[in-house]
mmCIF file of C-alpha atoms in Angstrom:
data_model
loop_
_atom_site.group_PDB
_atom_site.id
_atom_site.type_symbol
_atom_site.label_atom_id
_atom_site.label_comp_id
_atom_site.label_asym_id
_atom_site.label_seq_id
_atom_site.Cartn_x
_atom_site.Cartn_y
_atom_site.Cartn_z
ATOM 1 C CA MET A 1 5.541 1.872 -34.298
ATOM 2 C CA LYS A 2 3.219 2.041 -31.327
ATOM 3 C CA ARG A 3 6.146 1.623 -28.892
ATOM 4 C CA TRP A 4 7.963 4.419 -30.536
ATOM 5 C CA PHE A 5 5.147 6.822 -30.659
ATOM 6 C CA LYS A 6 5.214 7.114 -27.062
ATOM 7 C CA TYR A 7 8.554 8.830 -27.389
ATOM 8 C CA ILE A 8 7.649 10.889 -30.519
ATOM 9 C CA LYS A 9 4.247 12.332 -29.107
ATOM 10 C CA PRO A 10 5.814 15.001 -26.694
ATOM 11 C CA TYR A 11 7.800 16.287 -29.481
ATOM 12 C CA LEU A 12 5.397 16.095 -32.267
ATOM 13 C CA PRO A 13 5.832 19.693 -33.541
ATOM 14 C CA TYR A 14 9.603 19.001 -34.136
ATOM 15 C CA PHE A 15 8.608 15.925 -36.032
ATOM 16 C CA ILE A 16 6.117 17.887 -38.316
ATOM 17 C CA ILE A 17 8.123 21.123 -38.918
ATOM 18 C CA GLY A 18 11.218 19.401 -39.658
ATOM 19 C CA PRO A 19 9.857 17.675 -42.743
ATOM 20 C CA ILE A 20 8.019 20.603 -43.784
ATOM 21 C CA CYS A 21 11.228 22.632 -44.033
ATOM 22 C CA MET A 22 12.864 19.915 -45.914
ATOM 23 C CA ILE A 23 10.004 19.877 -48.392
ATOM 24 C CA ILE A 24 10.593 23.761 -49.032
ATOM 25 C CA GLU A 25 14.298 22.995 -49.828
ATOM 26 C CA VAL A 26 13.176 20.155 -52.228
ATOM 27 C CA ILE A 27 10.800 22.399 -54.022
ATOM 28 C CA GLY A 28 13.711 24.907 -54.551
ATOM 29 C CA GLU A 29 16.188 22.121 -55.740
ATOM 30 C CA VAL A 30 13.485 21.076 -58.293
ATOM 31 C CA LEU A 31 12.869 24.648 -59.592
ATOM 32 C CA MET A 32 16.342 25.671 -60.026
ATOM 33 C CA PRO A 33 17.226 23.689 -63.092
ATOM 34 C CA ARG A 34 14.172 24.767 -64.875
ATOM 35 C CA LEU A 35 14.969 28.547 -64.089
ATOM 36 C CA LEU A 36 18.415 27.986 -65.459
ATOM 37 C CA SER A 37 17.093 26.575 -68.585
ATOM 38 C CA TYR A 38 15.143 29.619 -69.221
ATOM 39 C CA ILE A 39 18.342 31.784 -68.907
ATOM 40 C CA ILE A 40 20.103 29.640 -71.430
ATOM 41 C CA ASP A 41 17.181 29.333 -73.842
ATOM 42 C CA PHE A 42 15.796 32.760 -73.654
ATOM 43 C CA GLY A 43 18.383 34.996 -72.052
ATOM 44 C CA ILE A 44 21.387 33.735 -74.061
ATOM 45 C CA GLU A 45 20.053 32.024 -77.154
ATOM 46 C CA GLY A 46 16.792 33.973 -77.317
ATOM 47 C CA SER A 47 14.890 31.112 -78.744
ATOM 48 C CA ALA A 48 13.173 27.789 -77.901
ATOM 49 C CA ALA A 49 12.891 24.257 -79.643
ATOM 50 C CA GLU A 50 10.098 23.619 -82.052
ATOM 51 C CA GLY A 51 7.170 22.268 -80.362
ATOM 52 C CA THR A 52 8.329 23.355 -76.779
ATOM 53 C CA GLU A 53 5.467 24.433 -74.600
ATOM 54 C CA ILE A 54 6.555 27.812 -72.951
ATOM 55 C CA PRO A 55 4.996 28.861 -69.781
ATOM 56 C CA ASP A 56 2.923 31.936 -70.055
ATOM 57 C CA PHE A 57 4.698 33.681 -67.267
ATOM 58 C CA VAL A 58 8.134 33.316 -69.083
ATOM 59 C CA LEU A 59 6.793 34.912 -72.292
ATOM 60 C CA ALA A 60 5.095 37.636 -70.412
ATOM 61 C CA LEU A 61 8.351 38.412 -68.576
ATOM 62 C CA TYR A 62 10.568 38.299 -71.632
ATOM 63 C CA ASP A 63 8.153 40.669 -73.467
ATOM 64 C CA ALA A 64 7.909 43.124 -70.561
ATOM 65 C CA LEU A 65 11.488 43.426 -69.975
ATOM 66 C CA GLY A 66 12.257 43.837 -73.563
ATOM 67 C CA SER A 67 15.947 42.839 -73.551
ATOM 68 C CA ASN A 68 17.998 39.536 -72.835
ATOM 69 C CA ALA A 69 20.046 41.151 -70.110
ATOM 70 C CA GLY A 70 16.955 42.300 -68.094
ATOM 71 C CA PHE A 71 15.193 38.902 -68.557
ATOM 72 C CA ILE A 72 18.552 37.238 -67.225
ATOM 73 C CA LEU A 73 18.710 39.553 -64.344
ATOM 74 C CA ALA A 74 15.044 38.815 -63.411
ATOM 75 C CA ILE A 75 15.413 35.179 -63.528
ATOM 76 C CA MET A 76 18.708 35.321 -61.427
ATOM 77 C CA ALA A 77 16.915 37.392 -58.759
ATOM 78 C CA GLY A 78 14.197 34.695 -58.675
ATOM 79 C CA MET A 79 16.945 32.001 -58.382
ATOM 80 C CA ILE A 80 18.399 33.986 -55.485
ATOM 81 C CA ILE A 81 15.287 34.215 -53.712
ATOM 82 C CA THR A 82 14.856 30.445 -54.197
ATOM 83 C CA ALA A 83 18.326 29.660 -52.785
ATOM 84 C CA LEU A 84 17.713 31.658 -49.722
ATOM 85 C CA LEU A 85 14.375 29.792 -49.159
ATOM 86 C CA MET A 86 16.176 26.650 -49.606
ATOM 87 C CA MET A 87 18.811 27.724 -47.260
ATOM 88 C CA LEU A 88 16.154 28.434 -44.528
ATOM 89 C CA GLY A 89 14.475 25.236 -45.268
ATOM 90 C CA GLY A 90 17.761 23.280 -44.850
ATOM 91 C CA ILE A 91 18.842 24.969 -41.769
ATOM 92 C CA GLY A 92 15.182 24.472 -40.219
ATOM 93 C CA GLY A 93 15.136 20.841 -41.410
ATOM 94 C CA ALA A 94 18.516 20.084 -39.705
ATOM 95 C CA TYR A 95 17.638 21.982 -36.507
ATOM 96 C CA PHE A 96 14.222 20.397 -35.863
ATOM 97 C CA GLY A 97 15.482 17.028 -36.950
ATOM 98 C CA ALA A 98 18.344 17.141 -34.454
ATOM 99 C CA LYS A 99 15.969 18.425 -31.714
ATOM 100 C CA ALA A 100 13.336 15.662 -32.369
ATOM 101 C CA SER A 101 15.886 12.809 -32.549
ATOM 102 C CA VAL A 102 17.924 13.963 -29.362
ATOM 103 C CA ASN A 103 14.739 14.241 -27.211
ATOM 104 C CA PHE A 104 13.401 10.902 -28.569
ATOM 105 C CA ALA A 105 16.631 9.208 -27.474
ATOM 106 C CA THR A 106 16.923 10.908 -24.208
ATOM 107 C CA ASP A 107 13.472 9.611 -23.201
ATOM 108 C CA LEU A 108 13.911 6.203 -24.538
ATOM 109 C CA ARG A 109 17.361 5.861 -22.775
ATOM 110 C CA GLU A 110 15.596 6.963 -19.533
ATOM 111 C CA ASP A 111 12.773 4.438 -19.749
ATOM 112 C CA LEU A 112 15.407 1.753 -20.772
ATOM 113 C CA TYR A 113 17.492 2.681 -17.714
ATOM 114 C CA GLY A 114 14.568 2.610 -15.378
ATOM 115 C CA LYS A 115 13.594 -0.863 -16.517
ATOM 116 C CA ILE A 116 17.142 -2.131 -16.194
ATOM 117 C CA GLN A 117 17.021 -0.895 -12.576
ATOM 118 C CA SER A 118 13.985 -3.087 -11.913
ATOM 119 C CA PHE A 119 15.732 -6.220 -13.178
ATOM 120 C CA SER A 120 16.654 -9.028 -10.725
ATOM 121 C CA PHE A 121 20.010 -10.816 -11.015
ATOM 122 C CA ALA A 122 18.252 -13.430 -13.073
ATOM 123 C CA ASN A 123 17.046 -10.786 -15.664
ATOM 124 C CA ILE A 124 20.522 -9.322 -15.734
ATOM 125 C CA ASP A 125 22.057 -12.818 -16.230
ATOM 126 C CA ARG A 126 19.733 -13.493 -19.303
ATOM 127 C CA PHE A 127 21.202 -10.463 -20.982
ATOM 128 C CA SER A 128 24.576 -9.861 -19.440
ATOM 129 C CA THR A 129 26.036 -6.705 -18.204
ATOM 130 C CA GLY A 130 27.911 -5.868 -21.455
ATOM 131 C CA SER A 131 24.858 -6.390 -23.655
ATOM 132 C CA LEU A 132 22.891 -4.241 -21.468
ATOM 133 C CA VAL A 133 25.522 -1.596 -21.665
ATOM 134 C CA THR A 134 25.504 -1.776 -25.456
ATOM 135 C CA ARG A 135 21.721 -1.538 -25.769
ATOM 136 C CA LEU A 136 21.650 1.391 -23.429
ATOM 137 C CA THR A 137 24.289 3.245 -25.402
ATOM 138 C CA ASN A 138 25.029 1.995 -28.841
ATOM 139 C CA ASP A 139 21.627 0.850 -29.813
ATOM 140 C CA VAL A 140 19.772 3.763 -28.560
ATOM 141 C CA THR A 141 22.345 5.847 -30.596
ATOM 142 C CA GLN A 142 21.651 3.914 -33.740
ATOM 143 C CA LEU A 143 17.947 4.473 -33.383
ATOM 144 C CA GLN A 144 18.699 8.303 -32.567
ATOM 145 C CA ASN A 145 20.753 8.704 -35.956
ATOM 146 C CA PHE A 146 18.123 6.771 -37.893
ATOM 147 C CA CYS A 147 15.491 9.237 -36.375
ATOM 148 C CA ASN A 148 17.537 12.232 -37.507
ATOM 149 C CA MET A 149 18.223 10.997 -41.006
ATOM 150 C CA MET A 150 14.670 9.903 -41.404
ATOM 151 C CA LEU A 151 13.401 13.296 -40.706
ATOM 152 C CA ARG A 152 15.889 14.935 -43.031
ATOM 153 C CA MET A 153 15.570 12.444 -45.830
ATOM 154 C CA PHE A 154 12.278 10.555 -45.652
ATOM 155 C CA PHE A 155 10.396 13.430 -47.409
ATOM 156 C CA ARG A 156 13.526 15.009 -49.094
ATOM 157 C CA ALA A 157 14.506 11.955 -51.081
ATOM 158 C CA PRO A 158 11.267 10.673 -52.356
ATOM 159 C CA GLY A 159 9.965 14.452 -52.930
ATOM 160 C CA MET A 160 13.053 15.212 -54.937
ATOM 161 C CA MET A 161 12.739 12.017 -56.879
ATOM 162 C CA ILE A 162 9.115 12.599 -57.679
ATOM 163 C CA GLY A 163 9.520 16.225 -58.437
ATOM 164 C CA ALA A 164 12.411 15.822 -60.600
ATOM 165 C CA LEU A 165 10.641 13.001 -62.298
ATOM 166 C CA ILE A 166 7.843 15.182 -63.126
ATOM 167 C CA MET A 167 9.893 17.999 -64.315
ATOM 168 C CA ALA A 168 11.963 15.693 -66.438
ATOM 169 C CA ILE A 169 8.883 14.267 -68.099
ATOM 170 C CA THR A 170 7.616 17.892 -68.729
ATOM 171 C CA VAL A 171 10.906 18.972 -70.285
ATOM 172 C CA ASN A 172 11.268 15.901 -72.674
ATOM 173 C CA PRO A 173 8.881 12.911 -72.399
ATOM 174 C CA SER A 174 10.565 10.687 -74.989
ATOM 175 C CA LEU A 175 14.053 11.263 -73.395
ATOM 176 C CA SER A 176 12.605 10.135 -69.934
ATOM 177 C CA THR A 177 12.196 6.500 -71.036
ATOM 178 C CA VAL A 178 16.027 6.213 -70.294
ATOM 179 C CA LEU A 179 14.904 6.148 -66.571
ATOM 180 C CA ALA A 180 12.691 2.954 -67.348
ATOM 181 C CA VAL A 181 15.915 1.071 -67.531
ATOM 182 C CA SER A 182 18.257 2.605 -64.957
ATOM 183 C CA ILE A 183 15.879 2.988 -62.050
ATOM 184 C CA PRO A 184 14.794 -0.886 -61.930
ATOM 185 C CA VAL A 185 18.407 -1.770 -62.245
ATOM 186 C CA LEU A 186 19.379 0.442 -59.418
ATOM 187 C CA VAL A 187 16.523 -0.485 -57.195
ATOM 188 C CA THR A 188 17.142 -4.364 -57.691
ATOM 189 C CA SER A 189 20.952 -3.656 -56.756
ATOM 190 C CA ILE A 190 20.083 -1.775 -53.742
ATOM 191 C CA ALA A 191 17.445 -4.429 -52.591
ATOM 192 C CA ILE A 192 19.955 -7.264 -52.910
ATOM 193 C CA ILE A 193 22.766 -5.308 -51.068
ATOM 194 C CA ILE A 194 20.531 -4.422 -48.181
ATOM 195 C CA SER A 195 19.105 -7.783 -47.736
ATOM 196 C CA ARG A 196 22.540 -9.327 -47.380
ATOM 197 C CA GLY A 197 23.662 -6.463 -45.147
ATOM 198 C CA PHE A 198 20.940 -6.773 -42.415
ATOM 199 C CA PRO A 199 21.819 -10.090 -40.836
ATOM 200 C CA ARG A 200 25.331 -8.900 -40.574
ATOM 201 C CA PHE A 201 24.538 -5.735 -38.655
ATOM 202 C CA SER A 202 22.576 -7.742 -36.275
ATOM 203 C CA LYS A 203 25.604 -9.933 -35.753
ATOM 204 C CA MET A 204 27.703 -6.992 -35.238
ATOM 205 C CA GLN A 205 25.864 -5.611 -32.299
ATOM 206 C CA THR A 206 26.257 -9.059 -30.486
ATOM 207 C CA LYS A 207 30.013 -8.761 -31.086
ATOM 208 C CA ILE A 208 29.895 -5.145 -29.528
ATOM 209 C CA ASP A 209 28.122 -6.833 -26.551
ATOM 210 C CA ALA A 210 30.882 -9.454 -26.183
ATOM 211 C CA LEU A 211 33.538 -6.719 -26.379
ATOM 212 C CA ASN A 212 31.764 -4.624 -23.666
ATOM 213 C CA SER A 213 31.361 -7.648 -21.376
ATOM 214 C CA THR A 214 35.097 -8.362 -21.690
ATOM 215 C CA VAL A 215 36.099 -4.920 -20.905
ATOM 216 C CA GLY A 216 33.590 -4.609 -18.062
ATOM 217 C CA GLU A 217 34.668 -7.955 -16.370
ATOM 218 C CA ASN A 218 38.275 -6.872 -16.526
ATOM 219 C CA LEU A 219 37.597 -3.420 -15.079
ATOM 220 C CA THR A 220 35.478 -4.775 -12.297
ATOM 221 C CA ASN A 221 37.927 -7.389 -11.319
ATOM 222 C CA ALA A 222 41.095 -5.614 -11.927
ATOM 223 C CA ARG A 223 42.412 -6.565 -8.441
ATOM 224 C CA VAL A 224 41.828 -10.164 -8.941
ATOM 225 C CA VAL A 225 43.471 -10.167 -12.309
ATOM 226 C CA LYS A 226 46.448 -8.803 -10.988
ATOM 227 C CA SER A 227 46.639 -10.686 -7.825
ATOM 228 C CA PHE A 228 46.504 -13.962 -9.857
ATOM 229 C CA VAL A 229 48.759 -12.578 -12.652
ATOM 230 C CA ARG A 230 46.187 -13.029 -15.425
ATOM 231 C CA GLU A 231 46.893 -9.870 -17.244
ATOM 232 C CA ASP A 232 48.115 -11.803 -20.524
ATOM 233 C CA HIS A 233 45.028 -14.069 -20.325
ATOM 234 C CA GLU A 234 42.817 -11.005 -20.196
ATOM 235 C CA ARG A 235 44.774 -9.410 -22.949
ATOM 236 C CA ALA A 236 44.368 -12.378 -25.265
ATOM 237 C CA LYS A 237 40.697 -12.664 -24.470
ATOM 238 C CA PHE A 238 40.197 -8.950 -25.304
ATOM 239 C CA GLY A 239 42.226 -9.521 -28.418
ATOM 240 C CA ARG A 240 39.822 -12.288 -29.517
ATOM 241 C CA ALA A 241 36.645 -10.298 -28.755
ATOM 242 C CA ASN A 242 38.288 -7.241 -30.564
ATOM 243 C CA LYS A 243 39.061 -9.498 -33.751
ATOM 244 C CA ASP A 244 35.564 -11.096 -33.742
ATOM 245 C CA LEU A 245 34.043 -7.405 -33.864
ATOM 246 C CA LYS A 246 36.528 -6.273 -36.582
ATOM 247 C CA ASP A 247 35.823 -9.328 -38.631
ATOM 248 C CA THR A 248 31.980 -9.041 -38.338
ATOM 249 C CA ALA A 249 31.985 -5.203 -39.015
ATOM 250 C CA GLY A 250 34.461 -5.627 -41.904
ATOM 251 C CA SER A 251 31.963 -8.275 -43.412
ATOM 252 C CA ALA A 252 29.012 -5.885 -42.873
ATOM 253 C CA MET A 253 30.794 -2.870 -44.339
ATOM 254 C CA LYS A 254 32.392 -5.029 -47.183
ATOM 255 C CA ASN A 255 28.900 -5.798 -48.270
ATOM 256 C CA MET A 256 27.697 -2.223 -48.245
ATOM 257 C CA ILE A 257 30.791 -0.746 -49.971
ATOM 258 C CA PHE A 258 29.393 -2.229 -53.305
ATOM 259 C CA MET A 259 26.432 0.186 -53.171
ATOM 260 C CA GLN A 260 28.237 3.224 -54.032
ATOM 261 C CA PRO A 261 30.232 1.972 -57.175
ATOM 262 C CA VAL A 262 27.093 0.305 -58.363
ATOM 263 C CA MET A 263 25.217 3.521 -58.109
ATOM 264 C CA THR A 264 27.728 5.681 -59.728
ATOM 265 C CA LEU A 265 28.026 3.276 -62.464
ATOM 266 C CA VAL A 266 24.296 3.415 -63.141
ATOM 267 C CA MET A 267 24.236 7.081 -62.795
ATOM 268 C CA ASN A 268 27.115 7.675 -65.253
ATOM 269 C CA ALA A 269 25.592 5.235 -67.791
ATOM 270 C CA THR A 270 22.313 7.107 -67.572
ATOM 271 C CA VAL A 271 23.835 10.355 -68.145
ATOM 272 C CA ILE A 272 25.841 9.189 -71.063
ATOM 273 C CA ALA A 273 22.679 7.870 -72.524
ATOM 274 C CA VAL A 274 20.794 11.053 -71.949
ATOM 275 C CA PHE A 275 23.723 13.074 -73.724
ATOM 276 C CA TRP A 276 23.601 10.633 -76.546
ATOM 277 C CA PHE A 277 19.888 10.843 -77.323
ATOM 278 C CA GLY A 278 19.548 14.206 -76.087
ATOM 279 C CA GLY A 279 22.389 15.455 -78.428
ATOM 280 C CA ASN A 280 20.550 13.805 -81.464
ATOM 281 C CA GLN A 281 17.415 15.823 -80.470
ATOM 282 C CA LEU A 282 19.480 18.938 -80.102
ATOM 283 C CA VAL A 283 21.104 18.459 -83.564
ATOM 284 C CA PHE A 284 17.618 18.002 -85.194
ATOM 285 C CA GLY A 285 16.255 21.056 -83.328
ATOM 286 C CA THR A 286 13.717 19.121 -81.073
ATOM 287 C CA MET A 287 15.484 20.073 -77.979
ATOM 288 C CA THR A 288 17.158 23.218 -76.713
ATOM 289 C CA THR A 289 20.624 23.496 -74.915
ATOM 290 C CA GLY A 290 18.863 24.749 -71.845
ATOM 291 C CA GLU A 291 16.378 22.000 -71.711
ATOM 292 C CA LEU A 292 19.150 19.362 -72.094
ATOM 293 C CA ALA A 293 21.340 20.839 -69.191
ATOM 294 C CA ALA A 294 18.068 20.981 -67.032
ATOM 295 C CA PHE A 295 17.272 17.366 -68.059
ATOM 296 C CA VAL A 296 20.769 16.110 -67.145
ATOM 297 C CA THR A 297 20.338 17.865 -63.653
ATOM 298 C CA TYR A 298 17.041 16.267 -63.156
ATOM 299 C CA ILE A 299 18.330 12.962 -63.980
ATOM 300 C CA THR A 300 21.284 13.402 -61.575
ATOM 301 C CA GLN A 301 18.630 14.559 -58.818
ATOM 302 C CA ILE A 302 16.506 11.389 -59.503
ATOM 303 C CA LEU A 303 19.431 9.051 -59.128
ATOM 304 C CA SER A 304 20.904 10.880 -56.224
ATOM 305 C CA SER A 305 17.644 10.640 -54.417
ATOM 306 C CA LEU A 306 17.745 6.923 -54.822
ATOM 307 C CA MET A 307 21.072 6.964 -53.318
ATOM 308 C CA MET A 308 19.805 8.918 -50.332
ATOM 309 C CA VAL A 309 16.978 6.085 -49.976
ATOM 310 C CA SER A 310 19.585 3.437 -50.084
ATOM 311 C CA PHE A 311 21.583 5.095 -47.325
ATOM 312 C CA LEU A 312 18.439 5.517 -45.428
ATOM 313 C CA PHE A 313 17.699 1.831 -45.811
ATOM 314 C CA VAL A 314 21.144 0.972 -44.657
ATOM 315 C CA MET A 315 20.612 2.969 -41.433
ATOM 316 C CA PHE A 316 17.135 1.385 -41.251
ATOM 317 C CA SER A 317 18.531 -2.067 -41.211
ATOM 318 C CA ARG A 318 21.035 -1.199 -38.399
ATOM 319 C CA ALA A 319 18.112 0.647 -36.576
ATOM 320 C CA MET A 320 15.858 -2.439 -36.876
ATOM 321 C CA ALA A 321 18.476 -4.613 -35.428
ATOM 322 C CA SER A 322 18.993 -2.188 -32.374
ATOM 323 C CA GLY A 323 15.294 -1.591 -32.117
ATOM 324 C CA LYS A 324 14.599 -5.283 -31.706
ATOM 325 C CA ARG A 325 17.250 -5.526 -29.087
ATOM 326 C CA ILE A 326 15.972 -2.531 -27.014
ATOM 327 C CA GLY A 327 12.399 -3.982 -27.306
ATOM 328 C CA GLU A 328 13.694 -7.295 -25.763
ATOM 329 C CA VAL A 329 14.724 -5.262 -22.790
ATOM 330 C CA LEU A 330 11.660 -3.316 -22.625
ATOM 331 C CA ASP A 331 9.412 -6.410 -22.980
ATOM 332 C CA GLU A 332 11.503 -8.414 -20.467
ATOM 333 C CA LYS A 333 9.338 -9.883 -17.661
ATOM 334 C CA ILE A 334 10.629 -9.059 -14.164
ATOM 335 C CA ASP A 335 10.729 -12.328 -12.352
ATOM 336 C CA ILE A 336 10.867 -10.657 -8.987
ATOM 337 C CA SER A 337 8.047 -8.102 -8.206
ATOM 338 C CA ASP A 338 6.983 -6.698 -4.890
ATOM 339 C CA PRO A 339 3.511 -7.394 -3.628
ATOM 340 C CA GLU A 340 0.893 -4.801 -3.976
ATOM 341 C CA LYS A 341 0.539 -4.530 -0.282
ATOM 342 C CA PRO A 342 3.973 -5.439 1.261
ATOM 343 C CA SER A 343 4.061 -6.445 4.894
ATOM 344 C CA ASP A 344 5.540 -3.922 7.269
ATOM 345 C CA VAL A 345 8.345 -6.188 8.677
ATOM 346 C CA ASN A 346 11.402 -5.058 11.026
ATOM 347 C CA VAL A 347 14.172 -7.611 11.177
ATOM 348 C CA GLU A 348 14.786 -7.824 14.862
ATOM 349 C CA ARG A 349 16.555 -11.111 15.415
ATOM 350 C CA GLY A 350 17.782 -12.022 12.213
ATOM 351 C CA GLU A 351 16.927 -15.685 12.232
ATOM 352 C CA ILE A 352 17.287 -17.418 8.752
ATOM 353 C CA GLU A 353 15.577 -20.503 7.708
ATOM 354 C CA PHE A 354 15.524 -22.296 4.233
ATOM 355 C CA LYS A 355 12.594 -24.706 3.662
ATOM 356 C CA ASN A 356 12.870 -27.172 0.784
ATOM 357 C CA VAL A 357 14.417 -24.456 -1.356
ATOM 358 C CA SER A 358 15.330 -25.419 -5.203
ATOM 359 C CA PHE A 359 16.735 -22.995 -7.751
ATOM 360 C CA ARG A 360 17.885 -23.154 -11.360
ATOM 361 C CA TYR A 361 19.532 -20.249 -13.148
ATOM 362 C CA TYR A 362 17.883 -21.408 -16.428
ATOM 363 C CA LYS A 363 14.552 -22.880 -15.874
ATOM 364 C CA HIS A 364 14.881 -25.528 -18.654
ATOM 365 C CA SER A 365 18.139 -26.938 -16.983
ATOM 366 C CA ASP A 366 17.960 -30.562 -15.852
ATOM 367 C CA GLU A 367 20.207 -30.206 -12.870
ATOM 368 C CA PRO A 368 19.281 -27.545 -10.184
ATOM 369 C CA VAL A 369 21.991 -25.371 -8.690
ATOM 370 C CA LEU A 370 20.270 -25.715 -5.233
ATOM 371 C CA ASP A 371 18.232 -28.809 -4.625
ATOM 372 C CA ASP A 372 15.750 -29.220 -1.714
ATOM 373 C CA ILE A 373 17.988 -27.065 0.707
ATOM 374 C CA ASN A 374 16.742 -27.193 4.407
ATOM 375 C CA LEU A 375 18.731 -24.905 6.668
ATOM 376 C CA LYS A 376 18.043 -22.892 9.845
ATOM 377 C CA ILE A 377 20.575 -20.316 11.133
ATOM 378 C CA ASN A 378 19.606 -18.988 14.594
ATOM 379 C CA ALA A 379 19.878 -15.293 15.605
ATOM 380 C CA GLY A 380 23.498 -14.501 16.606
ATOM 381 C CA GLU A 381 24.931 -17.782 15.204
ATOM 382 C CA THR A 382 27.846 -17.694 12.858
ATOM 383 C CA ILE A 383 28.178 -20.693 10.194
ATOM 384 C CA GLY A 384 30.592 -21.348 7.407
ATOM 385 C CA ILE A 385 29.438 -22.431 3.889
ATOM 386 C CA ILE A 386 32.108 -24.751 2.460
ATOM 387 C CA GLY A 387 32.159 -26.017 -1.154
ATOM 388 C CA SER A 388 33.950 -26.033 -4.501
ATOM 389 C CA THR A 389 33.744 -23.377 -7.079
ATOM 390 C CA GLY A 390 30.327 -23.030 -8.680
ATOM 391 C CA CYS A 391 28.612 -25.400 -6.088
ATOM 392 C CA GLY A 392 26.124 -22.653 -5.268
ATOM 393 C CA LYS A 393 27.566 -20.887 -2.245
ATOM 394 C CA THR A 394 27.044 -17.376 -3.470
ATOM 395 C CA THR A 395 23.614 -18.240 -4.906
ATOM 396 C CA LEU A 396 22.580 -19.417 -1.490
ATOM 397 C CA VAL A 397 23.615 -16.140 0.238
ATOM 398 C CA SER A 398 21.981 -14.118 -2.562
ATOM 399 C CA MET A 399 18.612 -15.580 -1.934
ATOM 400 C CA ILE A 400 18.615 -14.283 1.576
ATOM 401 C CA ALA A 401 18.226 -10.640 0.098
ATOM 402 C CA ARG A 402 16.062 -12.066 -2.619
ATOM 403 C CA LEU A 403 18.396 -11.119 -5.324
ATOM 404 C CA TYR A 404 17.312 -14.391 -6.738
ATOM 405 C CA ASP A 405 13.745 -15.931 -6.388
ATOM 406 C CA THR A 406 13.384 -19.487 -5.433
ATOM 407 C CA ASP A 407 11.916 -22.049 -7.964
ATOM 408 C CA CYS A 408 10.168 -23.679 -5.189
ATOM 409 C CA GLY A 409 10.356 -23.564 -1.181
ATOM 410 C CA GLU A 410 10.563 -20.666 1.135
ATOM 411 C CA VAL A 411 13.376 -18.375 2.477
ATOM 412 C CA LEU A 412 12.257 -17.048 5.943
ATOM 413 C CA VAL A 413 13.843 -14.083 7.862
ATOM 414 C CA ASP A 414 12.445 -13.783 11.419
ATOM 415 C CA GLY A 415 9.650 -16.285 10.139
ATOM 416 C CA VAL A 416 8.530 -14.141 7.368
ATOM 417 C CA ASN A 417 8.752 -15.471 3.856
#
């Protein structure tokens, strides 16, 4: 979290105002069903269930207006005002959430790009060009989407669940025991599905790396591919990478599609149980029609908020995978760094000398690519380097410009290391 706070801090007002707006919307959503129950019980039926605790302001408003029609209009006016406040809160939450997430992603992408610019060829080889492109685009976008959804749902979903749960218990404590069964079942199902989905999403990002690498190589070397008539080979290679991504993404999504039917099943079963037990209470006069309608709405809000939380966890699992990959780039140690006080050297003659130079692309490899190379090229001299593919010709030349650094030995230009 400390790493990401650097990108949150400049836009902290957006990160604060956005959730506040969503809390305003949640309060309105929790109040609406209760106001509707007052219209049904007092405005239409003109009664309340035996033993029901009636708020003082409802009784005072009912007595002051003196008619059912006046009471209904007054409550409706309150509902309209509440709806307008909810609308403002929803618009504000969406606006500030988008502002915060877009700016967060922009700064992160800029830092990531700057870090990649400082990479040596060896650093780039460790990740591959395709992987770096994916991390700079797709992975940052995953974090941006998660940041946006978190600001819109992180307070909204738990706030709605807690508020609706309190209101449901207030309406009918005994009927609320139905939730003691449905909520644990739902939470357990979500936890199992998400735990199975997380590794699949991590694997999917690596498949996107492979696809980007294939496309990048083909586009960069289009002339070579056409010159050697390798179009069919490259097409087959792309097809394999594309199919791998399809299979991995299908596996991840296939796991997640179970979430929606499971949650719908639990929600509908809970509503049926509420109608069954609440209907009996309605028959015996211990619960009013308005209270039952409000209770069903609160049950739906509680289970819907759990669905929002599950959706947030799905995005969190993808964002965690992407965040880990971005962190690897930001934490990568640059293996070629300029000295604090570089020498002021002008290449005048262009004499090049290799002294006992050895180099490995992977430091744990047994065999070096270049082993104890000693070579001197005088100024104005032209030489040819001949060898089979992969023997290290390009690597040798790249070391003159210090695109790679030696494992041991020195590369001198005009006598300067």
